[in-house]
Structure formats: structure tokens, C-alpha cells
């Protein structure tokens, strides 16, 4: 039967009121609007209405359940076609054919594990009634494909050939729905990842089974379970018996991993280094190589290579049902599944109405019905139960036919081969291989990243891959109106679902509350716990399953007293339950916190917002429950949170006594902290950085995300033998300096784990001793990335996802596990965050960045040279790199002009004729900034009688020249109007320059670039004249006539003549006015005449003379003694000296133009090579004072190295061995520049301006002045007995606090980056140049108009790089938007 499908937009209340009609299927009158659309010919029995409310949620009304599912299929295809198609390609192993190499790995995995076969098995087992419902849902999706030709933008990237246009999906089938369910079952079965992680640790180390137990925290014996012993009728004897049984199980399993056990005997094959003492460096290198390989596979633009192991969800979700006080109180249900964020969302929200029945909630894309939701009578939520439905079995190769058979119970069993083949977009040949199935499931060795030697292979047994249809049938049953009580939901839905394993709080309209579970839990053989892989030889197989009706449950009858059932992934039952469902639970923090909040809220649970408040609770339970009492108490004795049966813990009262001054200050801040990981706080950042510092060691060993609070807590509170070894391994083996020999102030020796915690805390406290330097939670760290699986690595990626700050942490009810925190990267500081927030607010989140013309002032980084090699016939070479700020489009426009037989080519400014850097038929020139001074600020003297209208010069009042201004602002009704003013010193610029002055004080700006003058235009137009045909003419007829800017200009011509020229009309200032600071505009310090243009510094190397060069790189132009003062503000001459050095060495082969290119891209860090390397690596070396050669030479501090920690000395050796190049891929430049920024951030914080980072730190360390000593000392305690000024070096000589500041900063960074692989990589993590678009960068299309790229070099290199994420390590108030109310302007 064919009928009408009607889609319209209307309000939710209109749609709901229409559901209340007896007919039920007709929408409210008047709710249809212009976007309504009718579809005739739909294969439905009656009309179907689809409505989207004001929040975009979908409401579907039909006369039958079958027709309602048709409408849901249509609506899902309309809204989420890309996701449905992506999941189909993923489960079926056809992704690579549409997205390229990025899908190759996933296709190999899903085909190896036979996801497609599992989906087919599910469909083949479905009851006929379910098939009918699924077919209607699929028909709805296909009807959308048939009646709508528009396709989502992702389909353009999924087309096998771009020329074909958009990808056109095949019609959907029922098996595609089953495939989507199989993906869900896989992603919610995380135990496989845990088994893989533990096995990798075991094979890459010398650990035995007991060591693994010590490394991985055991949360089996935990309090705070979902159900109590009373709920399950468990006695103390039951608890004792089960603990004994589990211990015996583990001892039996340990035998397999002993040296003479099955795995132990294979260990030398798995790890060639065994049994020698090894580190995990190879594993770390392997991970790094894998990341690089994946990046290369994506080629910087394609989709990220997908690994189906990444789909396995973390253990963060919660759900509860609760009922407040009173017999008439209604129950409340809340659920937050916490699946990974994605754009579009993982969930699809739907309201179905049919046959007088309503079902609403969220479900998976491509799957009918809802998986979390409510009906007219019941409501339910789901969380992962963390119980174990999957295992890895190591197959025993047949002794005679290992290629084709494996051995079970001493009998050979043949593999079941399964040929597989899939295409890869862009590749000519398909990928073909033979997969294999076994009685334990598919062989998954390579697919799971477990490279095994010989014929050793792992098989994967998982309930989510076994022949079973319950995962589909269960949720389809939820659509039945007959399932109208909480007990029926348990018995007829969840107790029939084999996978995944859920914890399910349920309630119904009567107020009854039930705890239900799903999952067909295997009863494992004795000696197989499921904690690590076992042997598939028949001895450790799965037996029967736990009877579904014997799974843990609880019923709170209707109308009973108040109560609740709450689940947050913690253990379900206390010890003593008769079956072992899992031995791998998470800390019960969140579950205990939910219980605590619900207990406190039972009086007002009728207010639904209370449930929302609980869901978004951000208390850091790791801090509040574990670490706060551990590090702030004075000998407090508490229950052992790991195992209540063990002895209580006496917390280390001496922790605080070992902290530095900065450490004690941070501990006080944490003590006073309210414990909430709130957006805008810094305490959670410090706390979690500290935990990561302690927990990164096992993280490096496992290569897996680590439950960061578990290992550090035990490391500090109750270290085992293996953790003590791990901690000690990061210190020196010298027993006289080993932390195991350190003693606390009480005289009691402490183990190295204690000192590791103390040292890590002190190191972080030193790094963030200034509060403003600490990264801000939810701004700099804890940023959730809602990314699009396919589009995030395309030019349109930014349109399809967003990043947002997030409160909470991994232990909070409102879970947040941000990658940029777990990866323990150094943030570039809060200044960028504060600035971004300010700019974002001003731009209203979408408009362009507020522009400040002060930001247009260019930094002092450019170079140019002319050179001529040996020989009288050698030709001259000219090179220039102006180093203006990168932008998209480029600042420069490249042009070649040909006219009248004359050629002019080069680069020029947009909107300006000719070229500004280039060549003609006869001459070539390049420009750099000369750094000389052609502008000043004059503080005007207000008139004593008329300060609003006059200022005083030479005791005479002079009237301001008023200039009315007005401009419009897009989106605002009224223009901005104000009165500007001009003076004899130039325009008044007080407010415009961000100089708020009191009263009538104002600054005027005198600048050659703003004075009446046409030379800047005329000069470059003259370059178009063919008559300017020699280098001398370029100097005399072009640059000596340009008043501004002030350039250094190396020029050469066709004869080989080389000339140094300058531009700029340089003022001769009055005595007492240097131009270094603002002066007073009272007539006493005015500009006089200008330096005659023909007396500006110049040099001529005649044609055909011996080889030579003229090179400029912003350094000072002339030595002392030149008769005019052009400037007293030059930069360090590093780059200029380096260019001279390279040119001197290259004169023999300058005829090879590529040599000039090699010089231009030279990445040597001249700050390191010229300044700091001799300063900190020499043993008393005496060198010339780089600041002033006329001053005494400097005796470099030979004792620097002696004060370094073990990690510091190791880093100093790395820097000593470093080639000095700030190359992409290196980590030494990162460490060096972070150290300089740590030293240089103090004046930076005072100035709020970009700081020449090498200058202040160098003088601070090499030749500190009185003021710098005071600045350094201010960051230490004033207690003279502990002040660094009283510290002595190993030579016994006291050192000033600046020396110790440098040492402590070096040691702190070395502690943070003691592992080489944790150091941010130059040109990858830092030194990223942002080629952004001035207008579009802050719009949704911003990423299309610019790009970020890694950059070699640094601010001292010839190839200059001044990346914002390294140099902008400062506090800044950001650019100043034009005020809406302008300050008083004289008129």
C-alpha cells in the first residue's frame, strides 16, 4: 500500500498535542510552514508525519509501529546519511575504496575479525516479525535516497573518483542495520584493549605476572558497589570464599606466565632482549614511528587512518533512578552515556508515536527505535557494566601442519580460511589476503597490533561477534506497549541481550525501580580470569554462561520509601557474588559521588533540574577522595581505597616538609581549592599535570591511555616492589645521591617513589611559580574536540566540528578526559587564552579578530645581501628575504613587467604599482629594515588656562587642530563619532596607542611615515625608469630620496658593482632626546634638521674588483664614531654575523645560485651557538663581552653543570652534542627556548610585550645587573637561610639568585622532559607558523583561507621563525578595540 509521507517543521508542544488526539497521527493545525513537504507513493499503510521541533529533535507520528519505523528511517537518512553510510562501509570493510589509504587498516581489521559475517549471522537469526520491522526502517532510508537527489558534502570526499561528483550510496539492506549494531557491540567491549595492553607490557619487559598485578591497580575488592551485600544476600563467609577462589584462579593463571609456563617458554621468541634488562624505548619509538607513518599515510590532508581499537569506549558513563520522600513522590530517571564526542553526534534523538504508544529518547544512527529513553510507562538508562564478554586465546600451532592447523586437547583442528579482498581509492590493485576462523573466533593477530613470531596467532572470542540476534531483538522489543513495568524491561529486554554488557537502572509509572543487567557472561575455566590472554589448547575454554536470571538485580517496589539505584561503571556487587563477571573495574569515585549527591537531594528530587546539577558535577574526586588527604594531612590514617581488607594507610605527614617554597605555596593553593575542576581554574591543571608526571612511566611502557589517578596514588601511598624499582630507575644509581638514601626532615628514609612525587611537585611549582603562567582549565587544557571522523583532515574540517572548554575531569561525574592534558604537553601560557577570550568576546565568537594597528608593526627579522665570488669574471649575486608576517593571501604580489624593451620583476605590495624588491635588465636590489629611528612620541604640555583646547610649546599656548571623525559599524544602528586632533608634533594618539593618561595629558605621534611627503611613492616609481641602470643610481635616485621607511639596501648591477644604500629622512634630535623613550613636547626636545641623505652610511665595491659582499640582517649599520646618531636601539647581531660567516665560506662557489638559498634557509640557532653554549658548557672559558666589547671580558660560570640534577646534566649533554640547528623534528631547540622563556618571562610579564628572548636571559645569567638580581630574588623566599643568594656551588663560591634561577629552571624542565619522547617536537608541536587570513580566520570558513606549517629556524637564525606558541609566553591584555566611548579629545 502506498500513502503519504508528510514532513513539516513545527513546535514540540504542537506535535505532542497532536499525539494526544485519539487518531494520534494528525499534526496540530497551522503547524506546517513553508518548508513543509509531502511525499506521495511511500510504501506505508497510512499517513506518516515527521516534525522537527525548535531544538531540531525529530517527532514521528504514524498509525502503526511499522509505518513509524519507516518514518524514522527516512528521517535518519535525511539528517545522518553520511554517518549511516560511513558505518556501513566500516563494518563491511569497504571504507578504503571511498576514503583512500586512511581506511586501509580499518578494512583489514573488520574483514579479519569478520564484522560482515557477524552482521549476516545476526540477520539470519532474527524472528520474522523483527525482519518485517527492520525492512520498514530500511525502506524509509531507501525512500529518502529515491526521492531526494541532494547528498551531504562528505559524499564529495567519499566519491571513488572526484570527477564522478558526489558518492551515490547503494540501497540499504537489513544487514546494514545489523552491521551498525555489531559496531556498537564492539565499541562497548573494552576488555580486549586491556588484555592487549597487559600482554604488550609483559612481552616488552622482564615483568612476571605478579609484577603486572603490581603495575595495574586491582579494583576488585572495592567499596561503593552499585548493589550491596544485603541486596544480593551475600554473607561474610561468601566474601571470604570468593576471594580465596579468585586468588587461586590468579595463581593458576600466573603459572602460564612463569618461566616454565606456556607463555614463559615463548618469551624469548616474543622479546629477543629477554632476559636482559631492557627499557621501553623501542616500544616508545615504535609508537612514534606509527604516528609518523599514519601522518604520512594521510599525506597531511586525507582522513586520519582509522584503527577499530580506537572505537573501544572508555569507562565513563552514569545512570540512575531515584525517588524522593513521600508516598506520592514520583521517580526520576537520568542517564549520561558519555560516548566519545563526535560531529555529527553519535546519538540520534527521536520521538515515535503509533497506536496510542509513545517511545522517545536517543538511539544509534542507522538503528531503529531508541536505546536510552522512555515510553508511556517505563524509563531506562544504560551504562557500561565493565564486565567481561571477550577474550584473547593464543592458539597452539600444530606440530605437523602449523600453517593450516592448530591444536586443541591434543588434536589438530583445521583453520577455516576466508579469502578477503578490498579496494583502496587511488591504488590500482586491491588488497587481498586470507583470513581464518577458529573455534575460538577469528584469528586477529595482526589486526590487533600483536606481531607474533612463527605460526603463533591470537583468536578473538567476543559475544559481540558470535552468531546471535539478541542485540537487535532486545531493543526492538522496547517498542512493544506490553513492556509496561520496570521488571518487564529487565526480564523481556535486557536479560535477553547477549552483548554489550550494560548496567541498567529502570523505573516505571508506578514508581517501581529496578536494577537490570545485560550480557551473556561466560563462566571461564579454572586458571582463566580474563585479565590477560590465555592459551587456546582446550584447558582454559569458556564453559556455560551465567544464567541471565541469576545476574545481579535489585527491585525497589512501587510506593515504597524513597531510594535510588545508581550506576557509574563501578563494580556491581561486593565480594561474595557466586560468579566472577570481571576482575577489571574502575575506581568507584564517580559512583560514590553520585550516591552522595542523590542522598543529599532526595528531599527535592521532584525538581528535575536537580538531576541535571548532579550530572554536571565537576568535583575532582581523585583529588578530594584520594590525594588531598594523602598530601595535606599530618599523619592521618584512612581506609585503604584499593582494598578495605588490607591494613589502613598512614599518610606521609612529611610530604609538605620536603616541598620548596614554590611547592608549599602550590600545596596551600590546592588545600584551599574547592575541589571542582571548573572552567577558568588553574588548580586542576596543576593537579593533573602532577599526576601525569607520576603516571607517565607506565604510560610509556603500555602505549595505552592510563587511568592516571590509580598508579600515582599507589606509587605514593602504598608502593609495591615493582613500583619502587620503576621510581628508582629514573634516578642515578649512585647510592650517595640516590633518592632512596634521601631523608626527610624527621630523619626517616623515604623510598624513591616518595621523592619522585616530591620532585615532580617541586618541578611543576617552579615552572608555574607565577600564577599567571599556569594553563587554565577549560581554556588552555581540558578542551574537548568534537571532530568529524572523515572531514577533520580535509580543508573543510573546521566547519564540521568544534573545540570547547570542558569542566570536570576523568574522576568527576561530569567526565572530561582531554587529550591535550593526558599527553602532558607544555601549554604556551594563559596569555594566549586570555587574549583569545577577550578577542572572542569582542568578535562575538564569529567575526574577524579585533585589529590593532600596533600589531602591524613588523619585527626586526629580515636580511639581504649582494656578493661576488672569486675571479675577475665572477658575477654578483643578490638575495633578499624581507620576513614580513605570513598571511593568506600573501603580503607580496610577484610581477614581471615588460615595456619599451625594459624588464622589471620582483615582489611588491598589494595595491601598489611596480615592485619594491626585485631586478631590472641592469640592476638588482633587496631591502631590510635598518632599525634606525624615524618616529617619536611627544608628551604634550596642557595649557594652564585652556587644557581642553590648547597645549604649551616654548611657553606659548598652541591650539589643537580639531578633526571630526565618524564611521559606521556593521550591525550597529549608530555610527561611532568623535573629534580627533592634530598638533605641530603630529596627531594626538593617546587612546589609539593604548596609553590611558590622566587629566588632559596626551601623546602626539611624530613619524616620517605620516608627514606630508610623496617620496615613498615617487622613489619606487623611479625604479621603473630604464635610466636607473647602475647600483649607484639606485642609491642616489631612488633610496636617498625616500623619507620613509628606513631601509638597508644592498644593490648590485650588471657590471658587478655592489653598493650599500640607505633610505629614511633621519631627524637630528635635540640634546637630551635620544628617541629611546618618549620625550616632552614643550619645544626643548624637538626635531631639528635631518641627516643629509648624501651623508647616510654607504659603501661601494667597484665593478670587476676582487670578490666581496655587502650583507644586512637588521644589525647595527655602522660602528661607534659615525657623526650622526641614527638610533640607539639595535638588535643582537647574531644573524648578521652568521650571514657574513656563511658568505665568507661560500665565495668560491657563489656562481651556484642554490648556495644563496642554502644561506637563506640556514637554521643554526645563533643564540645557542654564540651565547649560551659557551656560557653553560665551558669550564671557566673567558670570552669577549657580546653586549659591549669595550667592557671587561666575562668569566663564564664553570660551575653551572655541577649544580644540575641527573636529568639536568643529561639534558645539558644533549644540548652540548646538538648540532645547534633548530630543525624540524628536533627536540633540543624546544628545550633551549623553553628554558630561555622561563628566564625571560619575568620582564615579559611586566611589559606585556614580545620580549627579545635571548637578550635578557643572557645578561641575567652572564652579567646580572643590580635590578636583575632584585628581580630574580623576588621569585624566591626572603628567608636568608634558604634564599638562593645564600646557596653555594660545589666550589664553595656563593652565587647570585639569577644563577640559581637559571639552574632551577633548567632542572625543572629537565625533570618534566626526562623522557626524550615527552619533549614537544620543533616544527611539529611548537614552532608552527600560522598563515592566517586577517578577516576569515575567525569565521567558520577560517581553515580554508590559511594553514599552519612546521618551521625550522628560530628568532636568532638566518631562517627566522618566531612562532606564537613559543615566543608569546606572556601575559597580555590583547589588542585594544576602538572604545565605544572615546576619551576626551582636545578640540
mmCIF file of N, CA and C in Angstrom, residues 280 315 415 1159 1226 1235:
data_model
loop_
_atom_site.group_PDB
_atom_site.id
_atom_site.type_symbol
_atom_site.label_atom_id
_atom_site.label_comp_id
_atom_site.label_asym_id
_atom_site.label_seq_id
_atom_site.Cartn_x
_atom_site.Cartn_y
_atom_site.Cartn_z
ATOM 1 N N UNK A 280 61.766 0.495 27.784
ATOM 2 C CA UNK A 280 60.648 0.514 26.839
ATOM 3 C C UNK A 280 60.908 1.476 25.692
ATOM 4 N N UNK A 315 35.681 3.986 30.120
ATOM 5 C CA UNK A 315 34.686 3.583 31.122
ATOM 6 C C UNK A 315 34.048 4.771 31.825
ATOM 7 N N UNK A 415 42.195 -24.641 10.445
ATOM 8 C CA UNK A 415 41.680 -23.279 10.297
ATOM 9 C C UNK A 415 40.603 -23.282 9.216
ATOM 10 N N UNK A 1159 71.975 29.559 2.234
ATOM 11 C CA UNK A 1159 72.242 30.546 3.291
ATOM 12 C C UNK A 1159 70.928 31.074 3.854
ATOM 13 N N UNK A 1226 63.495 18.144 15.634
ATOM 14 C CA UNK A 1226 64.411 18.124 16.777
ATOM 15 C C UNK A 1226 63.666 18.488 18.055
ATOM 16 N N UNK A 1235 63.565 27.020 28.044
ATOM 17 C CA UNK A 1235 64.397 27.482 29.152
ATOM 18 C C UNK A 1235 64.571 28.997 29.081
#
